[in-house]
Steps between C-alpha positions, in 0.01 A plus 500: 500500500813685407644392169829312481665812364443722802620287785562786739243691696492846645451474876479765773587390854395732783704460816875437492524308828612136517193366319500762223875458453485119473213511251679765296810279500308199365310697238802702383699176461231384261559800272188688599488877501471573875452834675508518879329784691562595863494820703837407655775610261761275669290189435441602138874560454580160652265338246629689196865444600467125550231405246425573138195716582388862477418688819260783582492674839152600612162386630382195308134602514552844339386501135791722388754265661338197334503686169875562537544129581350415161145410605357600161616180333580276799379136496494450875531683831601337829418709808713377791557812712466478877155656495186306402322825417777624271500161324122513448497858373797423272302218335194724468701779332680244279159378385301823474768734363722263301299182442793274598367149426641308797515622859641318803485642853646387828242553776568431865200610707266218582194718447589557134538126449181373658296300254188714553671786323658299220255669262697816574772407252283464192588717200215745555591551866865471605668339202763261636555175308705321762509577872804361678478475877840437659352412837269228373775365270739492797240342729450227239876448490513469881221241498673310221819488710303365796368219282854403397693574818810311389560742209651849520349599167208357305294595199250324271515469120297338220169597662600354835604155376874568545660632818844652541655432840805666648651256752814531711664160543642385834704199611190283523433530125527144360616608153812703584818434296303324226537619139167645383475256209496211751212668683290467186579128483443441873162675503385439144132554581560826690440816299753709695763692301779700667536814286729718710719497810623781722833402656708737713289790377526424127201388295579261214324250273648154566598250232402133520839407649475750788432383854306660783663584833372585846401871529426525128178687423333329204220608273296197398204462262251233591147402403248608762410136571865412573584781743487303826699209359762735353541679831565163666756403234688824579486431873212727602249348738183705494266524792165673510503861608250561778604808697635823355599831658463802270700809594349813344126555444538741209352419160710188446474354850129572520431347157694184590314464834166554325583238234606249764166550675306464180615221275432205725862520608611291798757763595419708807671836509585758763582854392737745673469871411686797650257778399199504733251629242603248235489221762149601610373513141649160425351348818158630401518371142645156579266243654711205615843660515650631823659844455763608753598866532876534548842499340582179310864549594428457871555152646206549738250551220646210300466277807142617546435394138644152581782545251685191623210276394435673167556326167579830329563866564404740221683831538308735270535851642595777257853519641760253367728520803215436742397198294854360501548549875154363586574191288837439668358544848196280430725223364730524800194464726389182325280592203540228237493720191559868429355674194612855458387793284805675349474804275872556449632229264859554620395353838408167342850341506515561879184305576639148477788586733245633749300177489193658339316231305310690234461856384256693286603806307183704438664693221601197297151357563347823365745516209423137408127559506521820293729332245259208482229742385707674237693208356405394153253220439796271427695565816237407753689556818828634632626459855805681630743293712728639772610861453389491132779247438287267289160470338260212472328536164184315401441527126314346215708361213425679172547348156766766433704397804825318422427242772173382339540146363829433682573249774625655824849354459539670160399847613799731546405666825753748641677402825284626783171378354313185598156370401286424806197343333311469171121489476344333197124541507415431864800274573803640679822321398833486678762621251694201360757524222279304263189717556407690185373856539220590262311809399231582759682328788551703815848504647622622837862615494738612773741762361776697670437870428782544249356221281142632482563681169626180335201307635266759351677455166465121519131530585448785254304693760472869600291529184128534560431640841130440547 
């Protein structure tokens, strides 16, 4: 453990693309000493101009470049370049030449991830402490969306006992124009807490006197056991998903199809893939799934896949615009639900207007999973909301924290912060004003990005990383 005195770490991030940049932003905000390495001088300049980080231009796997980046006394290296091989060699060099204690690599190729070879990443072979696989993380996110089709965003906290749902309200929602405090009285046994609302493009944390309107997108925390009932309270009728059409048989599409075949799922999928070779490989490897070779944008192929009778279309090619257009066309042809893979976060505000039900941003999924591995023991989980507009923070309450021993109503939270749940032992509690927060409790907080620093001060975190 790092002592209380040295609360910042020295971290090298290799790859200054979206993922590297976002991670650098988080870690630099927490007063760590961050150096970012990339062979593209424009990307490095973008990082050093906009973030409080050092930049080195060069190949991340070269020992002399790592030395210039401060590898001699670095605490951690995160290899997130576009090449699996560069990421692996970077970790090997970091270990063998500089003995950097903690190494995280992003690996994409399925072959490197297969369980048979998991022995590969032991210290005496290829020393990587944490392997992050964007495709399997994203495939999990897609499957999670399918399980909660009424939500546009969803994530689990407190070891799976608490679920965050993003729900867009429509005119059928029975609780419109009702102050939130009355909701608590009306549904006293329901664990649902509305922590944030996006209205006309702006994300805000509501107060107890605020009301919900049609077209609001709400973020709600709810105990896993209450999810179905909460969805009904907010006007979402859920039906079982049975037929899905997956467009794109690349890593993500293939992984999702394979999972749907495997885990006793009742969902039958058809896959559409434009590239003949990829389609043939997928058809060979999948047992019960029909693979169609053709362009997911063409109405003929969508008709052949029975799009009008499908419960969901999953547009997961590696091209954002294709995914958006496929989703719109599939919806117009009768598909009940469209889930879309979007890499560019600036596209996200357009989705609702286009009638796309749910999206997955692979980068924020990857960023969340990397942050989860490097956050301190006290902050157990961090999930990024929207275009990095807010964070959900799951943390343990330390004795040094100013909130320990206080009731929720006495804690001076900044505007823009709301408690979603408190776990004492194994019991998850809905936050009520009279609930007292004690040392050792776990809290889940929703915080708009500009309040995160204050939250960290209240919780007294960013101290011991591992």
